[in-house]
Amino acid sequence: MSWSWLIILLATYPWLFAADLMSDWTAPWGLNVFISGAAIVLPCSRLRRWQAVLFSGCVGFLFEARRPIPDGILALALVAAAIFLTSNKPLLRSAPRLLRASLLVNLAATTLWFSAVALTLGQLSFRNLGDFLPQLLLQLIASALVTLILFWPLSLSQIAALDYINAPLANETP
Amino acid sequence: MDKNRQGAKASYVAFFVFVAIWIMSPSFVRMGTREAFVEFQAPALHLVAKGRDLARFWELKSKSAEELAAASRDLARINAALELKVRTLEDIRQENIRLRELARYAAPREFLTIVARVASRDSTSWWHRIVLRKGRSDGVRPGCPVVFSDRVIGKVSLVHLNTCEVDLVTSPNFRCTAYLEGDEQGRIVLVSGLPANSLGTARAKIAVIPMDYLPSAGQSPKVVTTGMGGVFPAGLIIGTLDANIRTTQEGNFKEGTLQPSRNLFSLQEVSVLVPIHPAAGEILLEKRYEDFQ
């Protein structure tokens, strides 16, 4: 089904928006609720490669749109992750593996956008590493916690949407 | 399996080609993509913000008649006092105009006030932003100052069709000139946002404080806008100077920390000051935007 990626995107968007609303709540503490990385893993296990690429690109652009992140950094990183994941679907066959992959992709994506913004602002240098690393660590802890909390509800809604469009299970070829 | 590997290889090659094209693509392509995704999200943002307003409306509606009568009585008293103040200020304004004409002094910039509700807040170590429910269609332009009463909140950084993004005073992208309260000579200092520690309070830096400047003991001097640079009107309060002023490494100036005048993340409503006559820089920006369109 050629519009599968769009249906999954529409099913995932409420969760991305909910994360934005939670970011509104955590704004006084300078923490961002980021789940875009985790949101692409389960669809990558069942969508065709080109569909997963489109879906991941859109998820990345949705996060970047209202934030001063260099254009396309996150979207392209998620697209690269989508290509890797769709090429290695057996890695995503069971729920614990999906959770592990979601955590890894979310943490890697967080590190990337956080460092990219710091680099753009000239705050990422050897001299500033002492300030930068603890802040990155805090943001990573926040991202990991959010992934652990939201993984199951997010997966359930994505599985319902994937079942609706009859997407094949993970053990089939991309 | 081989087919899968070949497909993966082809995908990686296509990905790197796309990355190269993306890097070389003109800025309007990237701006257009960003704008499209912002507009896609705007209705949801409006819906949630309106929902919050509705909740607030019902909360107020549940107040008793006695409470409303007391609030209305207080407002009537405040209105009476303000009316008196407005009349006094009108006399001063007329005198000011006469003196400016006599001295042939250039008129200060006039601003149109657009009241806007805060739709969402977003913050990390590297940015402190709020999104307002007013945009290009309401006349908001990039670079417009954003205030609450006589306090500076930030500056409009990006404008979309029905929303705009504001860089707060504490955001690392924020810069403006200011005067310090108690400095008789009126020397200019520079205020710039600082990358904040997560879980810490967001603050800004005040640089180029003269070495002989000494704030009054036990007082936090106010930091007010200069009106220079054509963005902020003069005399608006940016915040207060913290007590721990230190000398820079070069030893020629002092620097301190600015405590914002309000809790910037608790604001519900702010005012955007839109200059009636755009500055030269703004005209250039608008022309660039028209070319992009």
Tab-separated table of C-alpha atoms in Angstrom:
chain	number	residue	atom	x	y	z
A	1	MET	CA	0.000	0.000	0.000
A	2	SER	CA	1.738	3.163	-1.191
A	3	TRP	CA	0.252	5.513	1.442
A	4	SER	CA	1.129	3.252	4.393
A	5	TRP	CA	3.889	5.609	5.530
A	6	LEU	CA	1.428	8.505	5.701
A	7	ILE	CA	-1.099	6.475	7.702
A	8	ILE	CA	1.636	5.485	10.170
A	9	LEU	CA	2.816	9.102	10.312
A	10	LEU	CA	-0.708	10.256	11.167
A	11	ALA	CA	-0.949	7.531	13.829
A	12	THR	CA	2.421	8.570	15.284
A	13	TYR	CA	1.901	12.353	15.129
A	14	PRO	CA	-0.323	12.581	18.259
A	15	TRP	CA	2.564	11.071	20.256
A	16	LEU	CA	5.077	13.493	18.775
A	17	PHE	CA	2.699	16.333	19.579
A	18	ALA	CA	2.197	14.991	23.112
A	19	ALA	CA	5.991	15.034	23.501
A	20	ASP	CA	5.966	18.694	22.412
A	21	LEU	CA	3.314	19.448	25.038
A	22	MET	CA	5.430	17.710	27.667
A	23	SER	CA	8.398	19.834	26.513
A	24	ASP	CA	6.203	22.866	27.253
A	25	TRP	CA	5.835	21.545	30.789
A	26	THR	CA	9.563	20.777	31.234
A	27	ALA	CA	10.702	24.081	29.647
A	28	PRO	CA	11.551	25.795	32.996
A	29	TRP	CA	14.119	23.031	33.633
A	30	GLY	CA	15.666	23.342	30.174
A	31	LEU	CA	14.822	19.779	29.175
A	32	ASN	CA	13.264	18.647	25.928
A	33	VAL	CA	11.019	15.607	25.672
A	34	PHE	CA	12.318	13.826	22.589
A	35	ILE	CA	10.819	10.590	21.211
A	36	SER	CA	11.244	11.022	17.448
A	37	GLY	CA	14.128	8.525	17.385
A	38	ALA	CA	12.127	5.875	19.237
A	39	ALA	CA	9.067	6.496	17.058
A	40	ILE	CA	10.722	5.267	13.838
A	41	VAL	CA	11.911	1.842	15.052
A	42	LEU	CA	8.709	-0.205	15.052
A	43	PRO	CA	7.465	1.086	11.658
A	44	CYS	CA	10.935	0.294	10.228
A	45	SER	CA	10.433	-3.347	11.238
A	46	ARG	CA	7.323	-3.676	9.082
A	47	LEU	CA	7.240	-0.999	6.381
A	48	ARG	CA	9.039	-1.328	3.056
A	49	ARG	CA	12.353	0.482	2.894
A	50	TRP	CA	11.236	3.490	0.848
A	51	GLN	CA	8.160	3.882	3.027
A	52	ALA	CA	10.245	3.761	6.193
A	53	VAL	CA	12.621	6.340	4.710
A	54	LEU	CA	9.772	8.761	3.916
A	55	PHE	CA	8.202	8.212	7.328
A	56	SER	CA	11.493	8.758	9.202
A	57	GLY	CA	12.347	11.869	7.171
A	58	CYS	CA	8.977	13.403	8.009
A	59	VAL	CA	9.331	12.549	11.724
A	60	GLY	CA	12.742	14.255	11.729
A	61	PHE	CA	11.484	17.354	9.918
A	62	LEU	CA	8.508	17.619	12.295
A	63	PHE	CA	10.873	17.881	15.272
A	64	GLU	CA	13.251	20.272	13.504
A	65	ALA	CA	10.557	22.605	12.188
A	66	ARG	CA	10.120	24.741	15.303
A	67	ARG	CA	13.597	24.429	16.741
A	68	PRO	CA	16.891	26.113	15.797
A	69	ILE	CA	18.470	22.841	14.677
A	70	PRO	CA	20.547	23.034	11.455
A	71	ASP	CA	18.251	22.180	8.528
A	72	GLY	CA	17.882	18.479	7.830
A	73	ILE	CA	20.396	17.195	10.406
A	74	LEU	CA	17.916	15.117	12.393
A	75	ALA	CA	15.763	14.148	9.411
A	76	LEU	CA	18.767	12.830	7.474
A	77	ALA	CA	20.082	10.996	10.534
A	78	LEU	CA	16.727	9.286	11.031
A	79	VAL	CA	16.608	8.400	7.332
A	80	ALA	CA	20.063	6.773	7.655
A	81	ALA	CA	18.812	4.884	10.730
A	82	ALA	CA	15.708	3.794	8.800
A	83	ILE	CA	17.838	2.405	5.949
A	84	PHE	CA	19.956	0.473	8.448
A	85	LEU	CA	16.963	-0.878	10.359
A	86	THR	CA	14.991	-1.924	7.268
A	87	SER	CA	18.109	-3.681	5.964
A	88	ASN	CA	18.437	-5.607	9.238
A	89	LYS	CA	14.845	-6.474	10.092
A	90	PRO	CA	15.770	-9.703	11.917
A	91	LEU	CA	17.346	-7.449	14.575
A	92	LEU	CA	13.867	-6.131	15.385
A	93	ARG	CA	11.972	-9.390	15.651
A	94	SER	CA	11.109	-9.429	19.358
A	95	ALA	CA	9.752	-6.811	21.776
A	96	PRO	CA	12.948	-6.579	23.929
A	97	ARG	CA	15.011	-6.047	20.761
A	98	LEU	CA	12.594	-3.349	19.601
A	99	LEU	CA	12.878	-1.600	22.965
A	100	ARG	CA	16.675	-1.798	22.870
A	101	ALA	CA	16.758	-0.445	19.312
A	102	SER	CA	14.331	2.363	20.237
A	103	LEU	CA	16.558	3.375	23.136
A	104	LEU	CA	19.702	3.304	21.003
A	105	VAL	CA	18.216	5.260	18.084
A	106	ASN	CA	16.632	7.834	20.408
A	107	LEU	CA	19.855	8.386	22.344
A	108	ALA	CA	21.966	8.610	19.184
A	109	ALA	CA	19.512	11.090	17.630
A	110	THR	CA	19.464	13.166	20.851
A	111	THR	CA	23.259	13.301	20.908
A	112	LEU	CA	23.282	14.376	17.270
A	113	TRP	CA	20.819	17.276	17.460
A	114	PHE	CA	22.120	18.452	20.833
A	115	SER	CA	25.714	18.519	19.561
A	116	ALA	CA	24.701	20.070	16.229
A	117	VAL	CA	23.027	23.031	17.957
A	118	ALA	CA	25.980	23.431	20.353
A	119	LEU	CA	28.352	23.416	17.384
A	120	THR	CA	26.265	26.031	15.559
A	121	LEU	CA	26.333	28.286	18.623
A	122	GLY	CA	30.087	27.784	19.036
A	123	GLN	CA	29.621	26.043	22.398
A	124	LEU	CA	31.174	22.728	21.416
A	125	SER	CA	34.931	22.921	21.844
A	126	PHE	CA	37.544	21.199	24.017
A	127	ARG	CA	37.473	24.205	26.369
A	128	ASN	CA	33.707	23.882	26.905
A	129	LEU	CA	33.548	20.092	27.196
A	130	GLY	CA	33.230	20.323	30.982
A	131	ASP	CA	30.001	22.341	30.605
A	132	PHE	CA	28.731	20.506	27.557
A	133	LEU	CA	28.979	16.882	28.694
A	134	PRO	CA	26.877	17.118	31.900
A	135	GLN	CA	24.153	18.939	29.943
A	136	LEU	CA	24.219	16.309	27.225
A	137	LEU	CA	24.059	13.608	29.879
A	138	LEU	CA	20.973	15.178	31.476
A	139	GLN	CA	19.231	15.426	28.103
A	140	LEU	CA	20.164	11.800	27.348
A	141	ILE	CA	18.748	10.636	30.682
A	142	ALA	CA	15.523	12.531	29.936
A	143	SER	CA	15.323	10.980	26.438
A	144	ALA	CA	15.962	7.477	27.794
A	145	LEU	CA	13.296	7.851	30.484
A	146	VAL	CA	10.767	9.147	27.958
A	147	THR	CA	11.523	6.221	25.646
A	148	LEU	CA	11.045	3.716	28.472
A	149	ILE	CA	7.755	5.311	29.545
A	150	LEU	CA	6.253	5.898	26.104
A	151	PHE	CA	7.554	2.829	24.259
A	152	TRP	CA	4.561	0.567	25.004
A	153	PRO	CA	1.688	2.992	24.329
A	154	LEU	CA	3.469	4.321	21.227
A	155	SER	CA	4.111	0.781	19.960
A	156	LEU	CA	0.504	-0.264	20.544
A	157	SER	CA	-0.869	2.608	18.470
A	158	GLN	CA	1.705	1.991	15.729
A	159	ILE	CA	0.972	-1.771	15.695
A	160	ALA	CA	-2.769	-1.029	15.385
A	161	ALA	CA	-2.062	1.241	12.406
A	162	LEU	CA	0.349	-1.291	10.830
A	163	ASP	CA	-2.232	-4.079	11.258
A	164	TYR	CA	-4.853	-1.817	9.690
A	165	ILE	CA	-2.741	-1.444	6.551
A	166	ASN	CA	-1.737	-5.150	6.618
A	167	ALA	CA	1.985	-4.468	6.813
A	168	PRO	CA	3.967	-7.755	6.819
A	169	LEU	CA	5.783	-8.836	9.987
A	170	ALA	CA	9.489	-8.216	10.637
A	171	ASN	CA	10.879	-11.528	9.407
A	172	GLU	CA	10.001	-10.818	5.780
A	173	THR	CA	12.320	-9.156	3.276
A	174	PRO	CA	12.280	-5.335	2.912
B	1	MET	CA	19.327	-12.173	1.219
B	2	ASP	CA	21.641	-10.974	-1.561
B	3	LYS	CA	18.783	-8.985	-2.977
B	4	ASN	CA	18.332	-7.382	0.450
B	5	ARG	CA	22.044	-6.489	0.670
B	6	GLN	CA	22.026	-5.056	-2.839
B	7	GLY	CA	18.922	-3.045	-1.984
B	8	ALA	CA	20.577	-1.767	1.193
B	9	LYS	CA	23.734	-0.759	-0.730
B	10	ALA	CA	21.661	1.066	-3.346
B	11	SER	CA	19.733	2.810	-0.576
B	12	TYR	CA	22.936	4.009	1.111
B	13	VAL	CA	24.260	5.324	-2.213
B	14	ALA	CA	20.940	7.101	-2.889
B	15	PHE	CA	21.071	8.499	0.664
B	16	PHE	CA	24.554	9.992	0.209
B	17	VAL	CA	23.543	11.462	-3.159
B	18	PHE	CA	20.491	13.019	-1.479
B	19	VAL	CA	22.637	14.419	1.355
B	20	ALA	CA	24.942	16.036	-1.229
B	21	ILE	CA	21.956	17.508	-3.079
B	22	TRP	CA	20.466	18.742	0.219
B	23	ILE	CA	23.711	20.481	1.219
B	24	MET	CA	24.031	22.149	-2.175
B	25	SER	CA	20.352	23.069	-2.464
B	26	PRO	CA	19.518	26.787	-2.306
B	27	SER	CA	18.308	28.114	1.046
B	28	PHE	CA	14.733	28.623	-0.174
B	29	VAL	CA	14.343	24.846	-0.593
B	30	ARG	CA	15.318	24.265	3.037
B	31	MET	CA	13.261	27.237	4.249
B	32	GLY	CA	10.278	25.969	2.264
B	33	THR	CA	10.559	22.492	3.786
B	34	ARG	CA	10.779	23.907	7.299
B	35	GLU	CA	7.822	26.234	6.677
B	36	ALA	CA	5.698	23.367	5.325
B	37	PHE	CA	6.274	21.276	8.454
B	38	VAL	CA	5.618	24.263	10.749
B	39	GLU	CA	2.284	24.950	9.009
B	40	PHE	CA	1.388	21.242	9.230
B	41	GLN	CA	1.727	21.450	13.022
B	42	ALA	CA	0.134	24.891	13.483
B	43	PRO	CA	-3.559	23.754	13.656
B	44	ALA	CA	-2.804	21.269	16.473
B	45	LEU	CA	-0.931	23.980	18.387
B	46	HIS	CA	-3.843	26.406	17.978
B	47	LEU	CA	-6.336	23.763	19.055
B	48	VAL	CA	-4.475	22.976	22.276
B	49	ALA	CA	-3.907	26.656	23.086
B	50	LYS	CA	-7.608	27.415	22.521
B	51	GLY	CA	-8.475	24.436	24.736
B	52	ARG	CA	-6.335	25.973	27.502
B	53	ASP	CA	-8.123	29.305	27.064
B	54	LEU	CA	-11.475	27.545	27.287
B	55	ALA	CA	-10.432	25.786	30.498
B	56	ARG	CA	-9.353	29.145	31.930
B	57	PHE	CA	-12.698	30.671	30.845
B	58	TRP	CA	-14.671	27.989	32.697
B	59	GLU	CA	-12.399	28.333	35.705
B	60	LEU	CA	-13.183	32.069	35.842
B	61	LYS	CA	-16.861	31.452	35.177
B	62	SER	CA	-17.064	29.248	38.231
B	63	LYS	CA	-16.097	32.203	40.491
B	64	SER	CA	-18.808	33.513	42.761
B	65	ALA	CA	-20.680	36.803	42.176
B	66	GLU	CA	-19.023	38.312	45.291
B	67	GLU	CA	-15.540	37.567	43.957
B	68	LEU	CA	-16.422	39.107	40.572
B	69	ALA	CA	-17.909	42.203	42.227
B	70	ALA	CA	-14.731	42.647	44.307
B	71	ALA	CA	-12.529	42.240	41.209
B	72	SER	CA	-14.634	44.730	39.248
B	73	ARG	CA	-14.460	47.262	42.128
B	74	ASP	CA	-10.656	46.917	42.238
B	75	LEU	CA	-10.443	47.343	38.468
B	76	ALA	CA	-12.610	50.477	38.584
B	77	ARG	CA	-10.223	52.014	41.158
B	78	ILE	CA	-7.169	51.117	39.058
B	79	ASN	CA	-8.874	52.552	35.948
B	80	ALA	CA	-9.580	55.842	37.714
B	81	ALA	CA	-5.941	56.142	38.815
B	82	LEU	CA	-4.698	55.269	35.315
B	83	GLU	CA	-7.006	57.817	33.672
B	84	LEU	CA	-5.453	60.520	35.812
B	85	LYS	CA	-1.979	59.298	34.841
B	86	VAL	CA	-2.870	59.264	31.135
B	87	ARG	CA	-3.951	62.924	31.299
B	88	THR	CA	-0.658	63.929	32.950
B	89	LEU	CA	1.313	61.935	30.367
B	90	GLU	CA	-0.632	63.556	27.506
B	91	ASP	CA	0.571	66.997	28.666
B	92	ILE	CA	4.149	65.689	28.837
B	93	ARG	CA	3.793	64.144	25.358
B	94	GLN	CA	2.634	67.458	23.841
B	95	GLU	CA	5.524	69.286	25.484
B	96	ASN	CA	7.928	66.607	24.270
B	97	ILE	CA	6.700	67.014	20.670
B	98	ARG	CA	7.103	70.818	20.885
B	99	LEU	CA	10.642	70.505	22.245
B	100	ARG	CA	11.602	67.926	19.590
B	101	GLU	CA	10.323	70.275	16.876
B	102	LEU	CA	12.295	73.184	18.343
B	103	ALA	CA	15.472	71.103	18.599
B	104	ARG	CA	14.815	69.379	15.228
B	105	TYR	CA	15.412	66.080	16.959
B	106	ALA	CA	14.549	62.880	15.056
B	107	ALA	CA	11.269	61.356	16.237
B	108	PRO	CA	11.608	58.005	18.020
B	109	ARG	CA	10.194	54.897	16.373
B	110	GLU	CA	6.494	54.362	16.863
B	111	PHE	CA	5.136	50.929	17.546
B	112	LEU	CA	1.871	49.150	17.020
B	113	THR	CA	1.022	46.805	19.890
B	114	ILE	CA	-0.221	43.317	19.051
B	115	VAL	CA	-1.363	41.298	22.060
B	116	ALA	CA	-0.595	37.594	21.602
B	117	ARG	CA	-1.313	34.468	23.645
B	118	VAL	CA	1.535	32.047	24.324
B	119	ALA	CA	0.883	28.760	22.501
B	120	SER	CA	3.853	26.739	23.721
B	121	ARG	CA	7.243	26.968	25.382
B	122	ASP	CA	10.372	25.112	24.374
B	123	SER	CA	13.737	25.088	26.057
B	124	THR	CA	17.032	23.233	26.186
B	125	SER	CA	20.511	24.360	27.158
B	126	TRP	CA	20.860	25.997	23.745
B	127	TRP	CA	17.565	27.762	23.187
B	128	HIS	CA	14.761	29.297	25.222
B	129	ARG	CA	11.746	30.003	23.079
B	130	ILE	CA	8.037	30.613	23.214
B	131	VAL	CA	5.600	30.257	20.340
B	132	LEU	CA	2.906	32.941	20.024
B	133	ARG	CA	-0.493	32.586	18.390
B	134	LYS	CA	0.050	35.602	16.131
B	135	GLY	CA	1.976	35.541	12.877
B	136	ARG	CA	2.524	37.080	9.470
B	137	SER	CA	-1.209	37.395	8.834
B	138	ASP	CA	-1.499	39.585	11.968
B	139	GLY	CA	1.358	41.863	10.910
B	140	VAL	CA	4.131	40.413	13.103
B	141	ARG	CA	7.587	40.770	11.563
B	142	PRO	CA	10.948	39.141	12.375
B	143	GLY	CA	13.006	41.160	14.870
B	144	CYS	CA	10.000	42.780	16.587
B	145	PRO	CA	10.443	43.282	20.354
B	146	VAL	CA	8.192	41.274	22.665
B	147	VAL	CA	7.261	42.791	26.025
B	148	PHE	CA	5.029	42.231	29.023
B	149	SER	CA	3.927	45.550	30.518
B	150	ASP	CA	7.235	47.530	30.611
B	151	ARG	CA	9.429	44.429	30.742
B	152	VAL	CA	11.374	42.909	27.867
B	153	ILE	CA	10.553	39.272	27.192
B	154	GLY	CA	12.508	38.700	23.984
B	155	LYS	CA	12.598	39.238	20.261
B	156	VAL	CA	10.639	37.612	17.408
B	157	SER	CA	13.059	35.292	15.622
B	158	LEU	CA	10.853	33.531	13.078
B	159	VAL	CA	7.429	34.391	11.729
B	160	HIS	CA	5.013	31.882	10.197
B	161	LEU	CA	1.513	32.407	8.798
B	162	ASN	CA	-0.403	32.279	12.106
B	163	THR	CA	2.351	31.744	14.668
B	164	CYS	CA	5.723	33.250	15.501
B	165	GLU	CA	8.719	32.105	17.534
B	166	VAL	CA	10.268	34.357	20.166
B	167	ASP	CA	13.855	34.083	21.404
B	168	LEU	CA	13.669	34.907	25.116
B	169	VAL	CA	16.090	37.279	26.865
B	170	THR	CA	17.999	34.282	28.220
B	171	SER	CA	18.325	32.537	24.844
B	172	PRO	CA	21.922	32.423	23.540
B	173	ASN	CA	20.761	34.111	20.309
B	174	PHE	CA	19.502	37.199	22.143
B	175	ARG	CA	21.564	40.431	22.116
B	176	CYS	CA	20.755	44.022	23.040
B	177	THR	CA	22.313	47.148	24.539
B	178	ALA	CA	21.285	48.490	27.929
B	179	TYR	CA	21.892	51.076	30.659
B	180	LEU	CA	22.475	50.195	34.293
B	181	GLU	CA	20.467	51.898	37.001
B	182	GLY	CA	22.668	54.165	39.079
B	183	ASP	CA	25.228	54.823	36.334
B	184	GLU	CA	25.117	58.627	36.187
B	185	GLN	CA	27.163	58.779	32.980
B	186	GLY	CA	24.717	56.524	31.100
B	187	ARG	CA	27.343	54.178	29.694
B	188	ILE	CA	26.183	51.331	27.491
B	189	VAL	CA	26.474	47.672	28.486
B	190	LEU	CA	25.795	44.594	26.377
B	191	VAL	CA	23.175	42.002	27.328
B	192	SER	CA	23.374	38.546	25.730
B	193	GLY	CA	21.653	35.262	26.531
B	194	LEU	CA	23.667	32.442	28.057
B	195	PRO	CA	23.498	28.691	27.403
B	196	ALA	CA	21.789	27.495	30.574
B	197	ASN	CA	22.557	24.464	32.659
B	198	SER	CA	19.640	22.056	32.508
B	199	LEU	CA	17.688	22.035	35.791
B	200	GLY	CA	19.249	25.455	36.547
B	201	THR	CA	17.761	28.928	36.146
B	202	ALA	CA	18.089	30.523	32.729
B	203	ARG	CA	20.058	33.774	32.856
B	204	ALA	CA	21.775	36.262	30.592
B	205	LYS	CA	25.202	37.887	30.692
B	206	ILE	CA	25.873	41.603	31.082
B	207	ALA	CA	29.199	42.512	29.534
B	208	VAL	CA	31.236	45.728	29.146
B	209	ILE	CA	30.310	47.067	32.605
B	210	PRO	CA	32.686	49.990	33.323
B	211	MET	CA	35.313	49.268	35.969
B	212	ASP	CA	34.241	52.233	38.113
B	213	TYR	CA	30.578	51.199	38.220
B	214	LEU	CA	29.509	50.284	41.734
B	215	PRO	CA	25.880	49.341	42.421
B	216	SER	CA	24.283	50.604	45.638
B	217	ALA	CA	24.783	48.213	48.530
B	218	GLY	CA	21.952	45.742	49.087
B	219	GLN	CA	20.185	46.691	45.860
B	220	SER	CA	19.860	44.897	42.539
B	221	PRO	CA	20.185	47.624	39.908
B	222	LYS	CA	17.668	47.526	37.074
B	223	VAL	CA	18.923	46.973	33.537
B	224	VAL	CA	16.970	49.034	30.995
B	225	THR	CA	17.003	49.242	27.207
B	226	THR	CA	18.833	52.122	25.520
B	227	GLY	CA	16.555	52.506	22.498
B	228	MET	CA	19.627	52.325	20.265
B	229	GLY	CA	19.900	49.732	17.539
B	230	GLY	CA	16.322	50.336	16.429
B	231	VAL	CA	14.761	47.243	17.994
B	232	PHE	CA	13.622	48.008	21.541
B	233	PRO	CA	12.118	51.311	22.649
B	234	ALA	CA	14.163	53.050	25.348
B	235	GLY	CA	13.479	52.568	29.053
B	236	LEU	CA	12.069	49.031	29.095
B	237	ILE	CA	13.236	46.846	31.982
B	238	ILE	CA	15.234	43.785	30.874
B	239	GLY	CA	15.931	42.533	34.380
B	240	THR	CA	18.200	43.161	37.338
B	241	LEU	CA	21.951	42.840	37.764
B	242	ASP	CA	23.004	40.091	40.172
B	243	ALA	CA	25.337	41.011	43.020
B	244	ASN	CA	28.299	38.896	41.866
B	245	ILE	CA	29.982	41.261	39.417
B	246	ARG	CA	33.445	40.111	38.369
B	247	THR	CA	36.329	41.598	36.411
B	248	THR	CA	37.017	40.093	32.982
B	249	GLN	CA	40.252	38.194	32.302
B	250	GLU	CA	41.614	41.167	30.334
B	251	GLY	CA	40.928	43.402	33.342
B	252	ASN	CA	39.443	46.292	31.368
B	253	PHE	CA	35.750	45.733	32.096
B	254	LYS	CA	33.470	43.937	34.518
B	255	GLU	CA	30.716	41.461	33.734
B	256	GLY	CA	27.727	40.184	35.629
B	257	THR	CA	24.614	38.062	35.378
B	258	LEU	CA	21.180	39.321	34.483
B	259	GLN	CA	18.195	38.041	36.395
B	260	PRO	CA	15.172	38.299	34.037
B	261	SER	CA	12.408	40.562	35.290
B	262	ARG	CA	9.746	37.843	35.036
B	263	ASN	CA	9.534	34.089	35.117
B	264	LEU	CA	9.676	33.834	31.343
B	265	PHE	CA	8.137	30.369	31.173
B	266	SER	CA	5.009	31.240	33.155
B	267	LEU	CA	3.725	33.921	30.781
B	268	GLN	CA	0.288	33.441	29.252
B	269	GLU	CA	0.046	36.624	27.204
B	270	VAL	CA	2.591	39.107	25.839
B	271	SER	CA	2.662	42.141	23.525
B	272	VAL	CA	4.551	42.274	20.247
B	273	LEU	CA	5.701	45.801	19.370
B	274	VAL	CA	5.607	46.160	15.614
B	275	PRO	CA	7.372	49.297	14.301
B	276	ILE	CA	4.911	51.369	12.247
B	277	HIS	CA	7.669	52.391	9.856
B	278	PRO	CA	10.010	49.449	9.150
B	279	ALA	CA	13.755	50.055	9.520
B	280	ALA	CA	16.110	49.741	6.545
B	281	GLY	CA	17.226	46.284	7.698
B	282	GLU	CA	13.616	45.110	7.949
B	283	ILE	CA	12.824	46.358	4.432
B	284	LEU	CA	15.779	44.336	3.152
B	285	LEU	CA	14.565	41.266	5.064
B	286	GLU	CA	11.045	41.669	3.661
B	287	LYS	CA	12.416	42.019	0.134
B	288	ARG	CA	14.395	38.822	0.618
B	289	TYR	CA	11.280	37.085	1.846
B	290	GLU	CA	9.257	38.329	-1.167
B	291	ASP	CA	11.989	37.019	-3.492
B	292	PHE	CA	11.777	33.682	-1.696
B	293	GLN	CA	7.995	33.602	-2.200
